[in-house]
CSV table of C-alpha atoms in Angstrom, one decimal:
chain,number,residue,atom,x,y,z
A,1,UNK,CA,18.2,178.4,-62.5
A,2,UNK,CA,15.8,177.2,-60.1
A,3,UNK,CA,12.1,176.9,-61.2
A,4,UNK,CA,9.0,175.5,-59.6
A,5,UNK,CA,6.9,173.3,-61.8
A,6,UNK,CA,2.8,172.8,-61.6
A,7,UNK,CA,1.0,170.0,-63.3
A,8,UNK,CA,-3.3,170.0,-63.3
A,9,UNK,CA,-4.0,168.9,-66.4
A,10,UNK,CA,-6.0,165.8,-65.2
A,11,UNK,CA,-6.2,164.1,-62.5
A,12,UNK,CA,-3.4,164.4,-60.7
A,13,UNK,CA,-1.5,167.4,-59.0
A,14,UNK,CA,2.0,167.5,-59.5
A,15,UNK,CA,4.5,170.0,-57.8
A,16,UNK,CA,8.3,169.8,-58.1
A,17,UNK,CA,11.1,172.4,-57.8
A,18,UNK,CA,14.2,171.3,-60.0
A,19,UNK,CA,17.3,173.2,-60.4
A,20,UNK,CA,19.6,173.3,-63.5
A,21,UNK,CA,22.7,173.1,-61.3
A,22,UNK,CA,21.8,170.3,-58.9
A,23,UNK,CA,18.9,168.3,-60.5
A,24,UNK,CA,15.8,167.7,-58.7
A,25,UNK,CA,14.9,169.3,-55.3
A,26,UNK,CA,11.7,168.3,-54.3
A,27,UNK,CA,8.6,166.8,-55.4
A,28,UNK,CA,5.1,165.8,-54.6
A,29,UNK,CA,2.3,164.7,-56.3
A,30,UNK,CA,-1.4,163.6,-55.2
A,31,UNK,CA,-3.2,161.4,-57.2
A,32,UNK,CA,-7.6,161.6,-57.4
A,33,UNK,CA,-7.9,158.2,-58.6
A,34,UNK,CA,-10.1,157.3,-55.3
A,35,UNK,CA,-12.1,159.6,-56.0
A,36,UNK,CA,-13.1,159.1,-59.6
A,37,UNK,CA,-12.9,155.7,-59.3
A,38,UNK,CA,-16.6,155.5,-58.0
A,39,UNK,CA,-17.7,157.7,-61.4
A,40,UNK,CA,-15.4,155.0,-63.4
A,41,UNK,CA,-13.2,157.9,-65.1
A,42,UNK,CA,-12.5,161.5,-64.4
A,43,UNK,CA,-15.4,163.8,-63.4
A,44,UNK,CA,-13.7,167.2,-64.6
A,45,UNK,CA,-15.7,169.5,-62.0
A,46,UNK,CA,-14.5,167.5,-59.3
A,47,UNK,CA,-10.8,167.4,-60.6
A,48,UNK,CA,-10.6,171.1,-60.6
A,49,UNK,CA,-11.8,171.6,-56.9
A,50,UNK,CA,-9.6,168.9,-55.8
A,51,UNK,CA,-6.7,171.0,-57.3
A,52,UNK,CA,-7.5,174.2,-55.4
A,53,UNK,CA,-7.6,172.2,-51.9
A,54,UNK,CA,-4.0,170.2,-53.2
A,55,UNK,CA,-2.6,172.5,-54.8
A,56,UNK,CA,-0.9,175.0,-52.2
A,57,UNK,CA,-0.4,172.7,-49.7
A,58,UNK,CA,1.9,170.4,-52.3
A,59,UNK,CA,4.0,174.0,-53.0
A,60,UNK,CA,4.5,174.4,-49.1
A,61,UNK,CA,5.7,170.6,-49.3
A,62,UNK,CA,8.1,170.8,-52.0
A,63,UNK,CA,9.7,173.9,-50.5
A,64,UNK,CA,10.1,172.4,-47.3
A,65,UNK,CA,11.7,169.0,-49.2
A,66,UNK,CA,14.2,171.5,-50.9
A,67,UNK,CA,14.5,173.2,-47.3
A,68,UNK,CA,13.8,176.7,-49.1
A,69,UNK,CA,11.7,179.6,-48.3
A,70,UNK,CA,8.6,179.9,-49.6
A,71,UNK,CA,9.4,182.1,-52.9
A,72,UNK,CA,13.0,181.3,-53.3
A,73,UNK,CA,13.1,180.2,-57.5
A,74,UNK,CA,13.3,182.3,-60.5
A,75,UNK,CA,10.7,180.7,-62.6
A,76,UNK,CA,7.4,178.9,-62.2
A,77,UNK,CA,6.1,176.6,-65.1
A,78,UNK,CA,3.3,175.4,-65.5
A,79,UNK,CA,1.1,173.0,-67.9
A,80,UNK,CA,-1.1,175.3,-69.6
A,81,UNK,CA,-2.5,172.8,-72.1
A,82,UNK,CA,-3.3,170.2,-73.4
A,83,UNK,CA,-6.0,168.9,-70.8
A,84,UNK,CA,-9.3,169.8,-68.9
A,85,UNK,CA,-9.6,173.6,-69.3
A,86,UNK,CA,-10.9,174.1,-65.6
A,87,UNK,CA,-8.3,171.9,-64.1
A,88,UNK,CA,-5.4,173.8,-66.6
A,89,UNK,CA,-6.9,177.1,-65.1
A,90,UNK,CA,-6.3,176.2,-61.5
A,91,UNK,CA,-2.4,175.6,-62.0
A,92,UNK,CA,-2.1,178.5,-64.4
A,93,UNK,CA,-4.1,181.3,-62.2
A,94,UNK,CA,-1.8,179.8,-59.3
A,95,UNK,CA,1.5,180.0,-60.9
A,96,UNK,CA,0.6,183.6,-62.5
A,97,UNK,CA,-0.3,184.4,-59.0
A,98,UNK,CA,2.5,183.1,-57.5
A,99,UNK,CA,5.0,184.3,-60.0
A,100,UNK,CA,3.6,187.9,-60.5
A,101,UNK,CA,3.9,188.2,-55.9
A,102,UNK,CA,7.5,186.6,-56.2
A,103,UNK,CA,8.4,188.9,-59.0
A,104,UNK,CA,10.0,186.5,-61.1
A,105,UNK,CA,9.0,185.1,-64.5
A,106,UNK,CA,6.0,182.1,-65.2
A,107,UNK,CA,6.0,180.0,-68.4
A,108,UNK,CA,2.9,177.8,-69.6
A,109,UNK,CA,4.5,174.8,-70.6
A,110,UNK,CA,3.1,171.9,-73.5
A,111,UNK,CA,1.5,168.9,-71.3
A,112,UNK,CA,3.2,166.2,-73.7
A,113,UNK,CA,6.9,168.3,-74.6
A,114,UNK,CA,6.7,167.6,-70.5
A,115,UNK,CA,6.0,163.8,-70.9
A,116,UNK,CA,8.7,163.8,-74.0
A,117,UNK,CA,11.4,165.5,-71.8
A,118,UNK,CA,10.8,163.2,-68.6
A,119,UNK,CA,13.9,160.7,-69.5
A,120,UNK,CA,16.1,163.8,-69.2
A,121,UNK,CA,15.4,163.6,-65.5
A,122,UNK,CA,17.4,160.3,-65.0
A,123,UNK,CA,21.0,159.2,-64.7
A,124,UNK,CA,21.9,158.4,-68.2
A,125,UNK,CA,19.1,160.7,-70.0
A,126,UNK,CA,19.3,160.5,-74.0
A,127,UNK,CA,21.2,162.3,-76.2
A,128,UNK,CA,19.6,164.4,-79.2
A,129,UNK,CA,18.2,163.5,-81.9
A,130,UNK,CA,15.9,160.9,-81.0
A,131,UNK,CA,12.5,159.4,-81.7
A,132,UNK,CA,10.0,159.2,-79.1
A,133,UNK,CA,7.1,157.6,-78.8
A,134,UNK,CA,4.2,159.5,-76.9
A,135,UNK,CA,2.1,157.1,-75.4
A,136,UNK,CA,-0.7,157.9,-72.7
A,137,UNK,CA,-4.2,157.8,-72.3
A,138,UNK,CA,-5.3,160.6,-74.8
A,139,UNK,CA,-1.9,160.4,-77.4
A,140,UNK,CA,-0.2,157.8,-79.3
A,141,UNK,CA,2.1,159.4,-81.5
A,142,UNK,CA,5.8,159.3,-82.7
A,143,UNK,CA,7.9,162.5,-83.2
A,144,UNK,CA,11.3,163.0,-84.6
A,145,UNK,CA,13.4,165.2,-81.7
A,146,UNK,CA,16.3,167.1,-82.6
A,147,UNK,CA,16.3,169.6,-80.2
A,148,UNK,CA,14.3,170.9,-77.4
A,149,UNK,CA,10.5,172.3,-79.4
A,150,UNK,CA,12.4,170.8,-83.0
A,151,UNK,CA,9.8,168.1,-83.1
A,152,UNK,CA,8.3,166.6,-86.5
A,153,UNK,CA,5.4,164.4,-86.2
A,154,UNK,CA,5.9,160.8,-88.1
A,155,UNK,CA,2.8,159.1,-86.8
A,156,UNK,CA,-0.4,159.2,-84.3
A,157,UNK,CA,-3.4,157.0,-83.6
A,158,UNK,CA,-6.2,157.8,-86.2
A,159,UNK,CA,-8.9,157.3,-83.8
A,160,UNK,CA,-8.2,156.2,-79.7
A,161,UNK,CA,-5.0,156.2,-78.1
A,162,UNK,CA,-3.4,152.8,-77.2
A,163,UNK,CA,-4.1,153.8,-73.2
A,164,UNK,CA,-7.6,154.4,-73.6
A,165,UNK,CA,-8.1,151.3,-75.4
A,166,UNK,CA,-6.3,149.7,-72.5
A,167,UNK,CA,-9.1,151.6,-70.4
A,168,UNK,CA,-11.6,150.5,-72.5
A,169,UNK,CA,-11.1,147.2,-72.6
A,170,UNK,CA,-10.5,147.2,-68.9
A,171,UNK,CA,-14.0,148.4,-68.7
A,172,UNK,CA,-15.8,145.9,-70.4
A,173,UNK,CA,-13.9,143.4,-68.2
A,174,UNK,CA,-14.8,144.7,-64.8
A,175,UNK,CA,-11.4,145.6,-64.0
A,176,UNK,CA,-13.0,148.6,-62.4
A,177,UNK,CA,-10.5,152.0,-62.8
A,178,UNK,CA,-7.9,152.9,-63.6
A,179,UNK,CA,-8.1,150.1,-65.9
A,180,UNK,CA,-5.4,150.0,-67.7
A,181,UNK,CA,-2.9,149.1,-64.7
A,182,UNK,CA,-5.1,146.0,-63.6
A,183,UNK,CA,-5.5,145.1,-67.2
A,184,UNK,CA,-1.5,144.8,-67.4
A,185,UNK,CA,-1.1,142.9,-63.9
A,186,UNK,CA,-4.3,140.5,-64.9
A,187,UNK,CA,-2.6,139.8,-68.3
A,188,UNK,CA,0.8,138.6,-66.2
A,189,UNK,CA,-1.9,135.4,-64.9
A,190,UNK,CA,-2.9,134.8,-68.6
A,191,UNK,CA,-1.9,132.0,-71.0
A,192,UNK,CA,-1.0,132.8,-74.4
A,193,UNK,CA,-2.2,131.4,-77.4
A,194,UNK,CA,-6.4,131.1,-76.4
A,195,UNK,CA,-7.4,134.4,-77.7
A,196,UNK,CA,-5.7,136.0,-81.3
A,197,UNK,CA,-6.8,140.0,-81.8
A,198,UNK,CA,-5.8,141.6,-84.6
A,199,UNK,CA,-2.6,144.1,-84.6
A,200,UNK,CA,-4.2,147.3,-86.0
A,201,UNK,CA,-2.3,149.0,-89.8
A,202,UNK,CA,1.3,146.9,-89.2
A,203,UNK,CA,1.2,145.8,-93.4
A,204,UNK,CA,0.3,149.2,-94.0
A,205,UNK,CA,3.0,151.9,-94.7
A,206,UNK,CA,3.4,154.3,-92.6
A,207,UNK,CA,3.4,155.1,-88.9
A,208,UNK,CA,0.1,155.8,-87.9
A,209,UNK,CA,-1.9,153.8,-85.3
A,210,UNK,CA,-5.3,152.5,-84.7
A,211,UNK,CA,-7.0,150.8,-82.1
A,212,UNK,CA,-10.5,151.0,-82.2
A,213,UNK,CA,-10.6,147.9,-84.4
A,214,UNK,CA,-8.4,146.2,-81.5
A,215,UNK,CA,-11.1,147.2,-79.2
A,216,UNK,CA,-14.1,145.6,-81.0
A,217,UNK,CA,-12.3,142.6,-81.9
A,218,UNK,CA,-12.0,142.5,-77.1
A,219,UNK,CA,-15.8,143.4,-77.1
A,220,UNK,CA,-16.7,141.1,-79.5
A,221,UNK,CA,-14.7,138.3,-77.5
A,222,UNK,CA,-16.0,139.5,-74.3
A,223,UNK,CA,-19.8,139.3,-75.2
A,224,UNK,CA,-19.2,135.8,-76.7
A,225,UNK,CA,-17.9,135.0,-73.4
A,226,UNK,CA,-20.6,135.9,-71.5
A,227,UNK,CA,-23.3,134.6,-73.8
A,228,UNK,CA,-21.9,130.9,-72.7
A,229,UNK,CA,-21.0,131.8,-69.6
A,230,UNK,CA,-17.1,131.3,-69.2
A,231,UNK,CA,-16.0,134.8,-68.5
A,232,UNK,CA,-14.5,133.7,-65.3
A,233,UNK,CA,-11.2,134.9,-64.1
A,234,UNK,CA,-8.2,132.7,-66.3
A,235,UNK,CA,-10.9,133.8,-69.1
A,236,UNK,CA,-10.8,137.5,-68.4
A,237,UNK,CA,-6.4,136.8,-67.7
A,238,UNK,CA,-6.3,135.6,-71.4
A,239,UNK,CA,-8.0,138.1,-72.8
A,240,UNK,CA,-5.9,140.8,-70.8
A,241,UNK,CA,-2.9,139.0,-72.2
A,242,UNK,CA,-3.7,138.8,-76.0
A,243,UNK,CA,-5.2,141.8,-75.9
A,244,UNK,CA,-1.8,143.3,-73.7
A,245,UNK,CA,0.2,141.4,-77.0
A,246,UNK,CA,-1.5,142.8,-79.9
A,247,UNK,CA,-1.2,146.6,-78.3
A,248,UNK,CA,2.7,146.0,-77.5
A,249,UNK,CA,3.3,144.5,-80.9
A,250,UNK,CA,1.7,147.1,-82.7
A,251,UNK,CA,3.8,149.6,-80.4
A,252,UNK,CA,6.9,147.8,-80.9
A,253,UNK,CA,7.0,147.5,-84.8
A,254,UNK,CA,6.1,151.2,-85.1
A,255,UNK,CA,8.9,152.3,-83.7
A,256,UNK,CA,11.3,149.8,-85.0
A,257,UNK,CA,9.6,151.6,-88.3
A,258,UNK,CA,10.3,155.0,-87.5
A,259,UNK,CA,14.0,154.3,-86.4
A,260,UNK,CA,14.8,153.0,-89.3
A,261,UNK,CA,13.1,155.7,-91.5
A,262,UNK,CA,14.8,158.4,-89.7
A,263,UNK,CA,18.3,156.7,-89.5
A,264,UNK,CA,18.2,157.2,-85.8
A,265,UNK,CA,19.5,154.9,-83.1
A,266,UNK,CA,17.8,156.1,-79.9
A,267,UNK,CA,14.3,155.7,-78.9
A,268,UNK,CA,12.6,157.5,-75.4
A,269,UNK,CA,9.1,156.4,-74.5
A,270,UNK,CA,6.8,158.3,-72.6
A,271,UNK,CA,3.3,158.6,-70.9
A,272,UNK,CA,1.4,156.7,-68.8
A,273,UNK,CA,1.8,153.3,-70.9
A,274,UNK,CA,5.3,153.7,-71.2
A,275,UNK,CA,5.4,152.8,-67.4
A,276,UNK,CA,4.3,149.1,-69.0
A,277,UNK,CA,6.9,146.9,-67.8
A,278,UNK,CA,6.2,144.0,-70.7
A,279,UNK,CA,6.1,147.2,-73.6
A,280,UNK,CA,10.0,148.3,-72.1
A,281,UNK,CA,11.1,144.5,-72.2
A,282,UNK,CA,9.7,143.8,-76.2
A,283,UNK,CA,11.3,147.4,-77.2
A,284,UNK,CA,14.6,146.4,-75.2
A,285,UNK,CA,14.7,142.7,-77.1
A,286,UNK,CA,13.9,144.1,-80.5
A,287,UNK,CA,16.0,147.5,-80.3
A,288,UNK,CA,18.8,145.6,-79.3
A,289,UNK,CA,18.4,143.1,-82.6
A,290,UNK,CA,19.0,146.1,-84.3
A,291,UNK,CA,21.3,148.4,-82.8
A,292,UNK,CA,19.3,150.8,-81.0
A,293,UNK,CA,18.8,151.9,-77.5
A,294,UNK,CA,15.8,152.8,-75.0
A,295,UNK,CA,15.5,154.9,-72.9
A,296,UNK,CA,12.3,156.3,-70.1
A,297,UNK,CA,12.0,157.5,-67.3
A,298,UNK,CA,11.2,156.2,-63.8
A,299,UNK,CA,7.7,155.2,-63.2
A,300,UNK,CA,6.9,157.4,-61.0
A,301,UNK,CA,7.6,160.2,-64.2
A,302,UNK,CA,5.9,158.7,-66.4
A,303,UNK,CA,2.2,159.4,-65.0
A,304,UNK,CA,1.2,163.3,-64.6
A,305,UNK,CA,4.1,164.6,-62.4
A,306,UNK,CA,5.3,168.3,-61.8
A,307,UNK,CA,9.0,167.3,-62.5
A,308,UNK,CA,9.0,166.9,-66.0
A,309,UNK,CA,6.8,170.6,-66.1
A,310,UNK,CA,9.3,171.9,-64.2
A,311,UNK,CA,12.2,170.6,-66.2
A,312,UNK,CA,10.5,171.5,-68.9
A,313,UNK,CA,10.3,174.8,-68.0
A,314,UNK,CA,13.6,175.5,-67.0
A,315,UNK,CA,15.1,174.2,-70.5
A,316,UNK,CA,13.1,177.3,-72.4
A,317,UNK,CA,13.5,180.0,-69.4
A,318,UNK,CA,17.0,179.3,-69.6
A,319,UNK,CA,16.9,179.9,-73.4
A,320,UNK,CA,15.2,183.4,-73.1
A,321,UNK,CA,11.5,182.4,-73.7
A,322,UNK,CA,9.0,185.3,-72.3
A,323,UNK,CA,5.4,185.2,-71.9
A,324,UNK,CA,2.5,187.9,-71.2
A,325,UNK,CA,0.9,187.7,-68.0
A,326,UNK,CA,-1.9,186.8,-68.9
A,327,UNK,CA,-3.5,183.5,-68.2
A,328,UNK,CA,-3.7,181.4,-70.6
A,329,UNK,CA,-4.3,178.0,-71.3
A,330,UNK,CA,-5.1,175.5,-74.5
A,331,UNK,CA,-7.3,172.4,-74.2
A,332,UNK,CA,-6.1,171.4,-77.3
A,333,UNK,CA,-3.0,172.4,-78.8
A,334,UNK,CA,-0.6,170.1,-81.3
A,335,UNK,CA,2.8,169.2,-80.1
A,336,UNK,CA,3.5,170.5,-83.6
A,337,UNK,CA,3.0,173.8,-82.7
A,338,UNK,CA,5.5,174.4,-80.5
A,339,UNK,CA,8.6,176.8,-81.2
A,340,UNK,CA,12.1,176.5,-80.4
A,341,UNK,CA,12.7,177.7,-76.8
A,342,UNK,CA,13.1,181.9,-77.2
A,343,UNK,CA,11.4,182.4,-80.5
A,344,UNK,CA,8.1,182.5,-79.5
A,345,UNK,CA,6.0,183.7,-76.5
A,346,UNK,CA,3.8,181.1,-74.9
């Protein structure tokens, strides 16, 4: 099966075409991150607008990559939630569109079962069951996989998600945006062992997250560092360092939590953060200490992309999943939710 993926839940618009035969065909993707970067974070107005001029032009690409005519799949997913409703309604009127003119089926697919299902794209992609850890700039959570929409929630941030506190505390550092990238590449010049923040619910039972705490703890740093004056740039390096520890700890023990409450030996991260090259070393040194592996996808799948929406897609067209033709689309919607591919319309 051959299906055409569309990703515009954010800021980024994300068109693949993967095949369940031969893998990945084509893929494009355009990022807006110029163009927010003078509002400091996502205007959503301007996100959807940018989709509509993107959007087509990305298909024609994609098709042109796969040296296929323009129509030439039998499916189209696309991410129909969670995300900004205006920029979800531009991929899903598109695809509808698109589907309903090529006369073959669409499928709104779950934003983050996307993200969880991006490793699958790679060489050596993990074997079911497994534990995954969801980490991006809106989730931080850990779900128990055993099958494609058998997901069981163990644990999510009570309050911000570990990349917005990267963003956060980017912010009050200047980085300018994104900020959680230059936070990461700062905290490579910084020295450990000046700055000690705290690692948010780790003596707690349990696998739930916080990081707001983790966040004040920076701010409170970061005024007292500018109230004498020695916020210069090793200053703001060591703080981007502890602060990149504490988050990766946290991170780290969580999971070594969850494998060993579940009695599972592989772990997949995903999201944006999982693209953090020193949170993939810890989890590789501390996995390894107990017999477990790790496994993610390329960078480039690990920020907004339409290759995990396509793959994504395929799995439950492939299983018999329907939906209406209607558009619809969910701002919010639990990973929870989800059914097992064919049991439920979307």
């Amino acid at each position: 099966m051959r299906v055409l993926g569309i990703e515009t839940s954010c800021d980024e618009t994300g068109v693949a075409l993967y095949d369940s035969e031969h893998g990945l065909l084509g893929d494009a993707l355009y990022s807006q991150v110029a163009m927010h970067a003078e509002y400091g974070g996502v205007v959503p107005e301007l996100a959807s607008r940018d989709h509509v001029r993107k959007l087509l032009p990305l298909i024609r690409e994609v098709f042109k990559q796969a040296d296929l005519a323009l129509g030439q799949v039998d499916g189209v997913a696309y991410t129909s939630g969670p995300g900004l409703i205006g920029a979800l309604l531009v991929g899903a009127s598109t695809a509808r569109a698109l589907a309903y003119a090529w006369q073959v089926p669409a499928l709104g697919v779950h934003h983050m079962e996307g993200h969880l299902l991006a490793p699958m794209l790679e060489e050596n992609p993990p074997q079911f069951p497994f534990v995954a850890l969801l980490v991006s700039g809106g989730h931080t959570q850990l779900v128990q996989v055993m099958g494609i929409g058998q997901y069981r929630l163990l644990g999510e941030s009570l309050d911000d998600a570990a990349g917005e506190a990267f963003d956060k505390a980017a912010k009050m550092l200047d980085l300018g945006y994104p900020g959680g990238p230059r936070l990461a590449a700062l905290a490579e010049k910084g020295r450990p062992g000046r700055f000690q923040f705290p690692r948010p619910m780790i003596n707690r039972p349990g696998l739930e997250f916080s990081f707001s705490g983790l966040k004040t703890a920076v701010l409170n740093t970061v005024t007292e560092l500018q109230q004498t004056s020695a916020l210069d740039e090793q200053a703001k390096a060591d703080v981007c360092y502890a602060f990149q520890e504490a988050v990766v700890e946290t991170l780290v023990i969580k999971c070594k939590r969850a494998l060993q409450e579940s009695r599972l030996k592989r772990l997949i991260i995903a999201g944006g953060v999982s693209a953090n090259q020193h949170l993939r070393q810890r989890l590789q040194q501390e996995l390894a200490q107990i017999n477990a592996q790790v496994f993610y996808a390329r960078p480039r799948f690990c920020t907004d992309n339409g290759a995990m929406i396509a793959y994504a897609g395929c799995q439950r067209l492939l299983a018999g999943e329907q939906a209406e033709l209607s558009v619809q689309v969910r701002p919010r919607w639990p990973l929870h939710e989800l059914q097992v591919p064919g049991h439920q319309s979307a």
